[in-house]
């Protein structure tokens, strides 16, 4: 049986990223925006609010683009 090994790179969840970047004010707002299909990750619609983001990913919402930079301190 294949067991999935956790990715060792530092990451942040999409909903947490939107809050940290100041895109949304609350986790509830992040959930609504993500599940409505308003957020793109790497130019693809993303509806999973717990989507893991890694350094280099791009998040697009409302014609604004943020490049993700995650450190071990996040």
Short mmCIF file of C-alpha atoms in Angstrom, two decimals:
data_model
loop_
_atom_site.label_atom_id
_atom_site.label_comp_id
_atom_site.label_asym_id
_atom_site.label_seq_id
_atom_site.Cartn_x
_atom_site.Cartn_y
_atom_site.Cartn_z
CA UNK A 1 0.00 0.00 0.00
CA UNK A 2 1.38 3.43 -0.96
CA UNK A 3 1.46 5.91 1.89
CA UNK A 4 1.64 9.57 1.03
CA UNK A 5 4.63 11.23 2.64
CA UNK A 6 4.19 14.81 3.82
CA UNK A 7 5.88 17.47 1.71
CA UNK A 8 8.86 18.75 3.72
CA UNK A 9 8.69 22.27 2.21
CA UNK A 10 7.15 25.04 4.31
CA UNK A 11 3.58 25.76 3.25
CA UNK A 12 0.54 27.88 4.07
CA UNK A 13 -3.10 27.05 3.44
CA UNK A 14 -4.97 29.15 0.89
CA UNK A 15 -7.51 30.51 3.37
CA UNK A 16 -4.74 31.47 5.80
CA UNK A 17 -2.77 33.12 3.00
CA UNK A 18 -5.73 35.27 1.98
CA UNK A 19 -6.12 36.44 5.59
CA UNK A 20 -2.37 37.05 6.08
CA UNK A 21 -2.13 39.02 2.83
CA UNK A 22 -5.06 41.20 3.89
CA UNK A 23 -7.16 40.10 0.92
CA UNK A 24 -10.03 39.15 3.23
CA UNK A 25 -10.87 40.13 6.78
CA UNK A 26 -12.00 36.76 8.13
CA UNK A 27 -11.75 33.06 7.54
CA UNK A 28 -15.44 33.02 6.74
CA UNK A 29 -14.97 35.53 3.95
CA UNK A 30 -12.04 33.51 2.61
CA UNK A 31 -14.21 30.39 2.57
CA UNK A 32 -16.99 32.13 0.65
CA UNK A 33 -14.65 33.64 -1.95
CA UNK A 34 -12.74 30.39 -2.47
CA UNK A 35 -15.80 28.14 -2.68
CA UNK A 36 -17.47 30.58 -5.10
CA UNK A 37 -14.59 30.00 -7.51
CA UNK A 38 -13.32 33.58 -7.28
CA UNK A 39 -9.72 32.64 -6.43
CA UNK A 40 -7.16 31.28 -8.85
CA UNK A 41 -3.96 29.49 -7.88
CA UNK A 42 -1.36 29.27 -10.63
CA UNK A 43 -3.99 30.42 -13.17
CA UNK A 44 -6.50 27.70 -12.24
CA UNK A 45 -9.73 28.13 -10.27
CA UNK A 46 -9.27 26.71 -6.79
CA UNK A 47 -12.26 25.84 -4.60
CA UNK A 48 -10.41 24.02 -1.81
CA UNK A 49 -9.80 26.46 1.03
CA UNK A 50 -7.22 24.14 2.61
CA UNK A 51 -5.18 24.00 -0.61
CA UNK A 52 -1.52 23.98 0.35
CA UNK A 53 0.54 26.81 -1.11
CA UNK A 54 4.29 26.78 -1.46
CA UNK A 55 6.85 29.44 -2.31
CA UNK A 56 6.47 30.43 -5.95
CA UNK A 57 2.73 29.77 -6.21
CA UNK A 58 0.64 32.66 -7.50
CA UNK A 59 -2.75 33.59 -6.07
CA UNK A 60 -5.08 35.74 -8.16
CA UNK A 61 -8.25 37.40 -6.94
CA UNK A 62 -10.12 40.41 -8.27
CA UNK A 63 -7.44 41.09 -10.92
CA UNK A 64 -4.68 41.23 -8.30
CA UNK A 65 -1.84 38.72 -8.14
CA UNK A 66 0.21 37.74 -5.10
CA UNK A 67 3.32 35.57 -5.28
CA UNK A 68 3.55 33.23 -2.30
CA UNK A 69 6.71 33.26 -0.22
CA UNK A 70 6.66 30.88 2.71
CA UNK A 71 9.40 30.55 5.30
CA UNK A 72 9.82 28.13 8.18
CA UNK A 73 8.78 30.99 10.50
CA UNK A 74 5.24 31.26 9.02
#
